[in-house]
Amino acid sequence: MTLIIEAIVLGILTGSVYALMSSGLTLVFGVMEIVNIAQGIMVILGAYLSYVVGMYLHIDIFLGLLLTMPVMFVIGVGIEWAFVRRIKKNRVMLSILVMYAVALMIEGSLDLIFSASFVQLQAPYIDAAFPILGFHLPYVYIFACILSIVLLALLYLLVYCTKFGHGLRASMQNRTAAVLVGIDVQKVQTIAFGIGVALAAAGGLAYGATNSFNAASSYDLIARLLVIIVMGGMGSLRGAFVASLVMLIISDVTAVIWSPVWSSLIFNVLLMVLLIFRPQGLFGQLEGRKQ
Amino acid sequence: MKHIRTVGLLVILVFTLAFPFLFPNAAVTTMAVFTLLFAGAATSWNLFSGYTGYVSLGYVTFYGIGAYTLALCCKYWNIEGGYLPFVLLPLAGLVAAIFAIPLGWIVLRVQRHTFVVVTIAMMFTFQLLAYNLKSITNGSSGILLPFPPWGPDFFNVPFYYVALALLFFALSVSWWVRSSKYGLGLLAIRDDEERVLGLGVKTGIYKLAAFVISAFFGGMIGGMIAYFLGSIFPSGAFDPVFDITITLMCFLGGIGTLVGPILGALLLGPLQQYITLQVGSIGTGLDLLLFGALLLIILLFLPEGIVPSLQHLWVIGKESKSMEEKQNRG
């Protein structure tokens, strides 16, 4: 029984980390209608950046976020400006291919710079754990969860309480109308993309602290993230959060009750089952005619 | 004009038929076999995704199902290497097509953007099943296929001709679909699905049928590559990179066109092999970097693919010629 409780608690904690990573993904989709396949490798890039900050600049990794997040924001804005903006026709497919090409380039560069050996972020409190309810809970999971919740709360404030957030939501609802009302949709899209990538940086920190990774970890990661956002409803932040928690809890509990090998499978099977009954995801909307 | 086209096509036909004898070097024929198989895969992928506009990144699911079907048939029916596994290829395709019916029904329920992601999930589901159903699929150790008995010099030749036959088959089905009323419906779905639905076309059945046909070819090609390589593993049989590669090939050549995918396969297939072999040995990651950069350049400068761009140039050329003639007369 304690194993199940431990699984649920761990599921909640890791679920919030995945929520952070997938919220960037769903945000970008909602505003720009592109599926950012490169999000997985962005997370890994963020993790490597935190690694560099921790190893060579000797700054505490959580404080190092103040460095990595703006850097990744700039990288995101740069990618949007250079590549995504050029896609005029056939956005659905071209954006996937372009982002895949970008992901390949980043993966190649990471492989070149860091080689393919696995690394994990180091900090003095990474391995320490405190006992609760009969099992030990590593500190780093708690910190990662707190980080995720704080950032998600900030994101919520940004999207629902600021003028920029209003522009963002307006562009998500109806792009033409937003342009007509006077919102600079292009700027909103660029900034949203940058935010998505910056969130990936934070997610990278949380992921890198709790798992060992190398450049090839991005494939498994992006597969999970994509399943999460579809389950939550593409474009819905609330959905990404709920779906991450649900998925991670169920998969961790499955690992305990049944076997670890089936826990990844459950992810995908659940999605397929959900799609039979609710094709738009938990919080998504059935698409009407697009403008 | 028409004569030039028919003569050109005949020349290409003779060339492809005689290819293994013109270039008996095994490395060249191996690359040719892979290119032909990629071209067949791209053409049948285009049959669904290009014509209906629903980008499917799960095509490799059926490739894997076909590969495992062939491998398991050979294992349990104790089939020797040789020509017999080729005869089993349609069976592999059929099994994949049967799987495609319920899968397609589930997966086609979603909207266009979500569809892409859901097909990815479908593919990973099957990959995980292949890893975990150890009693059937032998898990990550994979299954070995029977080794054909013909010698190393001649090895690639039967594979080449079967691959060529598969390509012709896929191309003729694609051509038949495109010039039929069914194909017109598919293209209309790509352009504006709601309007087509309003006109009374049963879009569900149309899409599902294209999906199943595409899966049939996917299964056959998967079986073919499994036999050619001699063994299959879950990560190789359900490889996401394969999907992206054929998408790129279709894209490069011109998605939704008839010969676009083949053109893309002819250009991209050898290029990818070359980069992986030549550059991959220098430093890990450099080949990925180069390939990604190359893809970006192609995608940004040729957003429609080669065939439509050429078509545009052709039309522009013709129009300017007729303008000239008008000016000369007037």
XYZ file of C-alpha atoms in Angstrom:
621
model
C 0.000 0.000 0.000
C 2.798 2.398 0.826
C 4.190 1.676 -2.613
C 0.990 2.892 -4.197
C 0.957 6.048 -2.103
C 4.566 6.631 -2.986
C 3.701 6.129 -6.630
C 0.860 8.615 -6.420
C 2.990 11.222 -4.682
C 5.821 10.771 -7.170
C 3.276 10.916 -9.951
C 2.013 14.258 -8.714
C 5.517 15.609 -8.420
C 6.777 14.463 -11.795
C 3.412 15.329 -13.306
C 3.918 18.955 -12.440
C 7.304 18.893 -14.158
C 5.725 17.463 -17.295
C 2.966 20.065 -16.957
C 5.604 22.755 -17.136
C 7.149 21.297 -20.275
C 3.880 20.640 -22.014
C 2.318 24.000 -21.203
C 4.868 25.634 -23.478
C 3.966 23.176 -26.197
C 0.248 23.678 -25.931
C 0.616 27.448 -25.733
C 2.551 27.541 -28.976
C 0.003 25.325 -30.637
C -2.896 27.409 -29.445
C -1.463 30.675 -30.700
C 0.331 29.609 -33.846
C -1.279 26.300 -34.780
C 2.058 24.622 -35.106
C 3.101 21.467 -33.325
C 6.529 22.255 -31.963
C 8.222 18.886 -32.274
C 11.457 20.478 -31.220
C 10.131 21.002 -27.684
C 11.722 17.756 -26.541
C 15.149 18.795 -27.672
C 14.569 22.287 -26.243
C 14.024 20.729 -22.835
C 17.253 18.794 -23.242
C 19.013 21.955 -24.384
C 17.754 23.708 -21.275
C 19.018 20.825 -19.204
C 22.457 21.008 -20.822
C 22.557 24.782 -20.305
C 21.783 24.299 -16.629
C 24.496 21.655 -16.562
C 27.014 24.094 -17.996
C 25.913 26.803 -15.577
C 26.246 24.447 -12.662
C 29.508 22.814 -13.720
C 31.536 25.649 -15.140
C 30.069 28.791 -13.650
C 29.500 27.208 -10.254
C 26.137 28.818 -9.760
C 23.417 26.899 -7.988
C 21.264 25.340 -10.691
C 17.994 26.778 -9.522
C 19.511 30.250 -9.421
C 21.054 29.511 -12.779
C 17.537 29.550 -14.172
C 17.732 33.320 -14.066
C 20.408 32.909 -16.710
C 19.160 30.002 -18.765
C 15.566 31.079 -19.128
C 16.293 34.441 -20.756
C 18.885 32.789 -22.999
C 16.384 30.207 -24.130
C 13.763 32.899 -24.597
C 16.085 34.677 -26.981
C 16.847 31.408 -28.767
C 13.119 30.776 -29.133
C 12.461 34.219 -30.523
C 15.369 33.767 -32.913
C 14.056 30.455 -34.201
C 10.606 31.887 -34.683
C 11.921 34.861 -36.566
C 14.292 32.885 -38.748
C 12.285 29.827 -39.610
C 8.727 29.718 -38.413
C 7.779 33.099 -39.742
C 8.793 32.100 -43.251
C 6.152 29.418 -43.434
C 3.262 30.930 -45.284
C 1.524 28.063 -47.014
C 0.706 24.644 -45.671
C 1.499 25.475 -42.076
C 0.488 22.167 -40.535
C 2.947 19.963 -42.298
C 5.710 22.399 -43.069
C 5.899 23.512 -39.449
C 6.363 19.941 -38.318
C 9.112 19.339 -40.834
C 10.836 22.631 -40.147
C 10.773 22.061 -36.400
C 12.057 18.546 -36.966
C 14.952 19.927 -38.976
C 15.672 22.450 -36.210
C 15.510 19.645 -33.649
C 17.958 17.573 -35.706
C 20.385 20.464 -35.847
C 20.209 21.104 -32.113
C 20.552 17.410 -31.381
C 23.566 17.172 -33.665
C 25.219 20.170 -32.045
C 24.587 18.798 -28.563
C 26.018 15.456 -29.585
C 29.090 17.188 -30.952
C 29.658 19.416 -27.938
C 28.779 17.074 -25.134
C 29.139 13.614 -26.704
C 26.568 10.947 -26.185
C 27.341 10.048 -22.603
C 24.607 10.442 -20.037
C 24.836 13.319 -17.590
C 22.764 14.442 -14.687
C 22.596 17.796 -13.003
C 24.613 17.963 -9.823
C 23.839 19.816 -6.647
C 24.540 19.059 -3.008
C 20.904 18.473 -2.228
C 20.121 16.253 -5.193
C 20.591 12.964 -3.400
C 19.329 13.947 0.002
C 15.893 12.697 0.843
C 13.564 12.975 3.750
C 11.431 10.188 5.088
C 7.695 10.549 4.915
C 4.936 8.022 5.389
C 7.317 5.092 5.282
C 9.295 5.942 2.160
C 11.976 8.443 1.253
C 11.189 11.413 -0.903
C 14.198 13.044 -2.607
C 14.378 16.770 -2.011
C 14.973 17.500 -5.628
C 11.569 16.212 -6.657
C 9.934 18.591 -4.197
C 11.998 21.525 -5.420
C 11.209 20.703 -9.021
C 7.528 20.505 -8.198
C 7.616 23.838 -6.370
C 9.430 25.396 -9.292
C 6.845 24.076 -11.709
C 3.943 25.305 -9.653
C 5.473 28.759 -9.256
C 6.172 29.077 -12.958
C 2.782 27.768 -13.933
C 1.152 30.259 -11.580
C 3.200 33.031 -13.179
C 2.128 31.806 -16.577
C -1.478 31.798 -15.502
C -1.132 35.372 -14.270
C 0.491 36.346 -17.538
C -2.174 34.806 -19.701
C -5.226 35.846 -17.740
C -4.336 39.110 -16.036
C -2.063 41.103 -18.316
C -2.740 43.016 -21.488
C -0.338 40.766 -23.337
C -2.271 37.789 -22.058
C -5.492 39.226 -23.390
C -3.879 39.662 -26.767
C -2.620 36.105 -26.562
C -6.003 34.634 -25.789
C -7.630 36.756 -28.445
C -5.195 35.470 -31.055
C -5.924 31.927 -29.939
C -9.637 32.385 -30.306
C -9.838 34.143 -33.612
C -6.784 35.418 -35.370
C -8.465 37.614 -37.954
C -10.649 39.294 -35.384
C -7.617 39.922 -33.205
C -5.871 41.642 -36.084
C -8.962 43.709 -36.770
C -9.173 44.800 -33.154
C -5.613 46.071 -33.376
C -3.550 43.385 -31.696
C -0.126 42.870 -33.188
C -0.586 39.151 -33.734
C 2.891 38.637 -35.147
C 4.502 40.049 -32.015
C 2.204 37.998 -29.807
C 3.181 34.860 -31.687
C 6.883 35.561 -31.456
C 6.736 36.238 -27.748
C 4.537 33.211 -27.149
C 7.053 31.014 -28.925
C 9.827 32.506 -26.836
C 7.862 31.837 -23.662
C 7.259 28.284 -24.749
C 10.981 27.723 -25.198
C 11.827 29.481 -21.921
C 9.398 27.197 -20.114
C 11.194 24.307 -21.740
C 14.391 25.598 -20.147
C 12.830 25.431 -16.708
C 11.405 22.050 -17.521
C 14.867 21.005 -18.608
C 16.245 21.892 -15.220
C 13.585 19.887 -13.447
C 13.977 16.962 -15.849
C 17.761 17.028 -15.722
C 17.808 17.057 -11.946
C 15.609 14.013 -11.666
C 16.816 11.922 -14.631
C 20.066 11.268 -16.379
C 19.900 12.386 -19.972
C 21.722 12.770 -23.236
C 20.724 14.238 -26.566
C 18.789 11.151 -27.592
C 16.427 11.356 -24.600
C 14.449 13.940 -26.489
C 12.537 11.367 -28.546
C 10.902 9.640 -25.630
C 10.249 12.982 -24.026
C 8.534 14.579 -26.991
C 6.414 11.469 -27.486
C 5.129 11.780 -23.934
C 4.603 15.526 -24.189
C 2.619 15.195 -27.390
C 0.387 12.546 -25.874
C -0.178 14.776 -22.865
C -1.236 17.791 -24.834
C -3.562 15.824 -27.059
C -5.135 14.279 -24.014
C -5.587 17.645 -22.385
C -6.857 19.260 -25.511
C -4.477 21.041 -27.815
C -4.278 24.711 -26.979
C -5.640 24.400 -23.473
C -3.251 25.174 -20.600
C -5.631 23.803 -18.040
C -5.820 20.625 -20.064
C -2.051 20.262 -20.209
C -1.826 20.541 -16.434
C -4.611 18.097 -15.687
C -3.516 15.639 -18.331
C 0.100 15.641 -17.105
C -0.971 14.841 -13.578
C -3.428 12.181 -14.655
C -0.991 10.528 -17.035
C 1.950 10.505 -14.697
C -0.027 9.281 -11.716
C -1.615 6.492 -13.702
C 1.646 5.462 -15.279
C 3.523 5.444 -11.975
C 0.794 3.479 -10.266
C 0.766 1.030 -13.154
C 4.494 0.593 -12.769
C 3.960 -0.379 -9.159
C 0.865 -2.521 -9.493
C 1.534 -4.257 -12.779
C 5.050 -3.846 -14.101
C 7.314 -0.955 -15.182
C 7.325 -2.018 -18.793
C 3.641 -1.458 -19.184
C 3.657 2.026 -17.696
C 4.784 3.667 -20.921
C 2.275 1.674 -22.884
C -0.549 2.813 -20.635
C 0.230 6.389 -21.637
C -0.575 5.740 -25.251
C -3.384 3.274 -24.754
C -5.218 5.692 -22.468
C -4.968 8.342 -25.120
C -6.429 6.094 -27.788
C -9.265 5.094 -25.474
C -10.006 8.716 -24.655
C -10.078 9.607 -28.320
C -12.811 7.127 -29.017
C -15.117 8.927 -26.651
C -13.835 12.473 -26.687
C -11.777 13.285 -29.763
C -11.061 16.827 -28.719
C -9.267 15.886 -25.538
C -10.350 16.691 -22.009
C -10.542 20.449 -22.304
C -10.248 21.042 -25.981
C -12.901 22.415 -28.274
C -14.371 20.749 -31.291
C -12.960 22.769 -34.117
C -15.433 24.758 -36.072
C -14.715 26.377 -39.360
C -11.356 28.076 -39.220
C -11.015 31.519 -40.673
C 5.282 16.902 -77.477
C 3.436 13.761 -76.555
C 5.981 11.672 -78.423
C 8.815 13.091 -76.360
C 6.972 12.157 -73.198
C 6.308 8.573 -74.206
C 9.821 8.081 -75.492
C 11.207 9.582 -72.273
C 9.085 7.276 -70.154
C 10.189 4.268 -72.178
C 13.833 5.208 -71.731
C 13.356 5.505 -67.978
C 11.567 2.158 -67.907
C 14.333 0.379 -69.804
C 16.948 2.024 -67.626
C 15.325 0.933 -64.391
C 14.841 -2.598 -65.670
C 18.443 -2.883 -66.754
C 19.908 -1.071 -63.765
C 21.307 -4.028 -61.802
C 23.140 -5.215 -64.876
C 24.487 -1.783 -65.760
C 25.806 -1.211 -62.244
C 26.604 -4.582 -60.744
C 28.423 -3.045 -57.776
C 26.688 -4.360 -54.666
C 26.861 -1.076 -52.792
C 25.119 0.718 -55.623
C 22.379 -1.881 -55.948
C 21.823 -1.896 -52.191
C 21.297 1.846 -52.272
C 19.013 1.359 -55.258
C 16.905 -1.217 -53.436
C 16.521 1.075 -50.447
C 15.690 4.026 -52.672
C 13.035 2.015 -54.515
C 11.500 0.860 -51.265
C 11.499 4.384 -49.892
C 9.907 5.565 -53.121
C 7.193 2.940 -52.818
C 6.611 3.888 -49.191
C 6.500 7.570 -50.056
C 4.035 6.983 -52.895
C 1.664 5.000 -50.734
C 2.017 7.462 -47.875
C 1.162 10.198 -50.318
C -1.917 8.225 -51.331
C -3.394 8.885 -47.952
C -1.698 11.919 -46.483
C -1.024 13.798 -49.687
C -4.434 13.381 -51.204
C -6.523 13.893 -48.076
C -4.238 16.397 -46.403
C -4.165 14.492 -43.115
C -0.485 14.232 -42.327
C 0.088 10.824 -40.831
C 3.287 10.201 -38.930
C 2.179 6.718 -38.033
C 2.705 5.032 -41.380
C 5.620 3.122 -39.965
C 3.179 1.310 -37.654
C 1.951 -0.716 -40.608
C 5.462 -1.148 -41.908
C 6.316 -2.726 -38.575
C 3.194 -4.868 -38.485
C 3.993 -6.173 -41.955
C 7.605 -6.815 -41.021
C 6.679 -8.784 -37.917
C 3.976 -10.687 -39.812
C 6.461 -11.860 -42.393
C 9.028 -12.737 -39.751
C 6.550 -14.692 -37.663
C 5.167 -16.511 -40.702
C 8.641 -17.565 -41.708
C 9.407 -18.658 -38.183
C 6.267 -20.668 -37.477
C 5.761 -22.185 -40.912
C 9.463 -23.037 -41.166
C 9.950 -21.304 -44.448
C 13.343 -21.443 -46.077
C 15.010 -18.479 -47.653
C 14.541 -18.030 -51.350
C 11.619 -16.817 -53.382
C 8.853 -18.071 -51.122
C 8.926 -15.165 -48.630
C 8.246 -12.827 -51.532
C 4.988 -14.643 -52.122
C 4.066 -14.019 -48.502
C 4.421 -10.256 -48.903
C 0.769 -9.663 -49.852
C -0.185 -11.541 -46.704
C 1.929 -9.144 -44.652
C 0.199 -6.269 -46.390
C -3.203 -7.784 -45.738
C -2.558 -8.216 -42.018
C -1.416 -4.605 -41.795
C -4.537 -3.504 -43.658
C -6.737 -5.458 -41.270
C -5.065 -3.723 -38.328
C -5.567 -0.430 -40.115
C -9.337 -0.692 -40.068
C -9.977 -0.267 -36.327
C -6.884 1.907 -35.876
C -7.948 4.146 -38.690
C -11.424 4.447 -37.293
C -10.097 5.604 -33.918
C -7.438 7.845 -35.290
C -9.544 9.569 -37.945
C -12.000 10.829 -35.386
C -9.817 13.800 -34.541
C -9.125 17.057 -36.305
C -6.297 17.633 -38.679
C -3.746 19.056 -36.285
C -4.407 16.537 -33.587
C -4.261 13.752 -36.149
C -0.529 14.163 -36.569
C 0.139 13.704 -32.891
C -2.287 10.830 -32.536
C -0.586 8.892 -35.309
C 2.708 9.356 -33.495
C 1.084 7.954 -30.357
C -0.254 5.015 -32.358
C 3.213 4.244 -33.603
C 4.784 4.355 -30.156
C 2.003 2.141 -28.823
C 2.934 -0.553 -31.296
C 6.614 -0.104 -30.657
C 6.020 -0.645 -26.952
C 3.813 -3.637 -27.698
C 6.617 -5.099 -29.771
C 9.030 -4.624 -26.901
C 6.718 -6.042 -24.264
C 4.845 -8.916 -25.888
C 7.934 -11.068 -25.558
C 6.174 -14.355 -26.149
C 5.149 -13.283 -29.641
C 7.782 -10.873 -30.772
C 10.826 -11.944 -28.806
C 11.150 -8.469 -27.321
C 14.259 -6.463 -27.984
C 16.200 -9.475 -29.244
C 14.162 -9.331 -32.384
C 13.417 -12.061 -34.865
C 15.687 -13.414 -37.558
C 14.398 -14.011 -41.037
C 15.534 -16.866 -43.262
C 18.627 -16.195 -45.275
C 18.214 -16.425 -49.027
C 20.421 -19.061 -50.631
C 21.642 -17.141 -53.653
C 25.231 -15.981 -53.648
C 26.683 -12.596 -52.600
C 27.129 -11.290 -56.150
C 23.581 -11.934 -57.148
C 22.126 -11.124 -53.723
C 20.529 -7.792 -54.391
C 19.058 -8.549 -57.795
C 15.807 -10.351 -56.841
C 15.238 -7.759 -54.116
C 15.704 -5.024 -56.670
C 13.096 -6.416 -59.023
C 10.564 -7.123 -56.296
C 11.078 -3.605 -54.943
C 10.605 -2.250 -58.459
C 7.431 -4.297 -58.832
C 6.133 -2.946 -55.524
C 6.860 0.584 -56.656
C 5.006 0.042 -59.922
C 2.098 -1.447 -58.024
C 1.943 1.496 -55.612
C 2.335 3.988 -58.422
C -0.421 2.443 -60.521
C -2.824 2.343 -57.578
C -1.958 5.945 -56.822
C -2.534 6.894 -60.450
C -5.804 4.992 -60.599
C -7.044 6.651 -57.406
C -6.006 10.069 -58.593
C -7.866 9.847 -61.874
C -11.037 8.424 -60.392
C -14.017 10.065 -58.767
C -12.818 8.622 -55.464
C -9.548 10.474 -55.824
C -11.412 13.653 -56.633
C -13.263 13.250 -53.387
C -10.019 12.803 -51.488
C -8.496 15.917 -52.988
C -11.669 17.792 -52.170
C -11.383 16.642 -48.566
C -7.906 18.116 -48.508
C -9.155 21.446 -49.767
C -12.274 21.959 -47.704
C -13.654 19.097 -45.714
C -16.770 20.703 -44.326
C -17.976 21.783 -47.725
C -17.427 18.327 -49.136
C -19.401 16.877 -46.252
C -22.148 19.324 -47.015
C -22.170 18.144 -50.623
C -23.025 14.679 -49.440
C -19.717 12.859 -49.726
C -19.164 10.242 -47.057
C -15.818 11.560 -45.915
C -15.389 8.969 -43.169
C -15.392 6.028 -45.540
C -13.248 7.838 -48.094
C -10.570 8.634 -45.546
C -10.658 5.218 -43.967
C -10.363 3.488 -47.332
C -7.325 5.562 -48.286
C -5.824 4.871 -44.880
C -6.277 1.130 -45.307
C -4.839 1.096 -48.841
C -1.840 3.040 -47.631
C -1.410 0.594 -44.766
C -1.547 -2.378 -47.153
C 1.463 -1.089 -49.049
C 3.154 -0.162 -45.810
C 2.867 -3.733 -44.640
C 4.316 -5.110 -47.856
C 7.221 -2.713 -47.845
C 7.885 -3.443 -44.194
C 7.983 -7.148 -44.914
C 10.300 -6.507 -47.827
C 12.820 -4.488 -45.830
C 12.699 -7.017 -43.013
C 13.567 -9.781 -45.442
C 16.278 -7.669 -47.066
C 17.908 -6.780 -43.766
C 17.543 -10.291 -42.403
C 16.266 -9.396 -38.971
C 13.876 -7.040 -37.213
C 13.900 -5.358 -33.832
C 11.214 -3.218 -32.245
C 13.204 -0.021 -32.578
C 14.003 -0.701 -36.226
C 10.566 -1.905 -37.212
C 8.746 1.017 -35.621
C 11.192 3.782 -36.350
C 9.868 7.367 -36.198
C 12.736 8.592 -38.337
C 11.442 6.497 -41.242
C 8.136 8.334 -41.154
C 9.711 11.734 -41.093
C 12.006 10.696 -43.937
C 9.174 9.678 -46.228
C 7.234 12.802 -45.290
C 10.239 14.847 -46.296
C 10.615 12.936 -49.532
C 6.996 13.553 -50.449
C 7.373 17.123 -49.471
C 10.498 17.661 -51.451
C 9.003 16.132 -54.544
C 5.622 17.739 -54.198
C 2.958 16.434 -51.889
C -0.306 15.401 -53.455
C 1.245 14.932 -56.867
C 1.719 11.604 -58.577
C 5.446 11.382 -59.147
C 6.532 13.899 -56.511
C 7.205 11.257 -53.857
C 9.337 9.221 -56.251
C 11.355 12.273 -57.195
C 11.842 13.117 -53.552
C 12.933 9.572 -52.782
C 15.401 9.578 -55.656
C 16.950 12.798 -54.391
C 16.782 12.366 -50.658
C 17.443 8.646 -50.287
C 20.985 8.502 -51.590
C 21.736 11.883 -50.024
C 20.754 10.694 -46.592
C 22.754 7.484 -46.940
C 25.748 9.423 -48.199
C 25.713 11.900 -45.355
C 25.256 9.212 -42.744
C 28.059 7.070 -44.118
C 30.598 9.735 -45.002
C 30.087 12.315 -42.319
C 28.732 10.163 -39.526
C 32.087 8.550 -39.085
C 33.901 11.830 -38.489
C 32.122 13.021 -35.395
C 28.888 11.919 -33.850
C 26.281 14.551 -34.374
C 27.832 16.226 -37.357
C 25.716 14.200 -39.745
C 22.546 15.166 -37.872
C 23.583 18.794 -37.942
C 24.307 18.761 -41.663
C 21.184 16.879 -42.527
C 19.030 19.210 -40.440
C 20.606 22.277 -42.029
C 20.101 20.853 -45.505
C 16.481 20.067 -44.764
C 15.884 23.583 -43.478
C 17.309 25.127 -46.621
C 15.203 22.898 -48.852
C 12.049 23.482 -46.836
C 12.412 27.232 -46.707
C 13.299 27.784 -50.337
C 11.154 25.153 -51.979
C 8.080 25.172 -49.776
C 5.900 23.419 -52.269
C 8.286 20.791 -53.421
C 9.932 20.329 -56.765
C 7.093 19.141 -58.968
C 4.663 21.983 -58.276
C 7.470 24.530 -58.569
C 8.422 23.064 -61.929
C 4.796 23.130 -62.957
C 4.620 26.796 -62.072
C 7.719 27.534 -64.093
C 6.250 25.600 -67.009
C 3.003 27.532 -66.876
C 4.833 30.838 -66.585
C 7.047 29.860 -69.504
C 4.068 28.987 -71.658
C 2.242 32.170 -70.734
C 5.188 34.390 -71.524
C 5.598 32.617 -74.847
C 1.980 33.232 -75.805
C 2.324 36.866 -74.704
C 5.328 37.186 -76.982
C 3.413 35.731 -79.888
C 0.541 38.124 -79.300
C 2.968 41.029 -79.227
C 4.667 39.875 -82.417
C 1.380 39.650 -84.237
C -0.015 42.894 -82.958
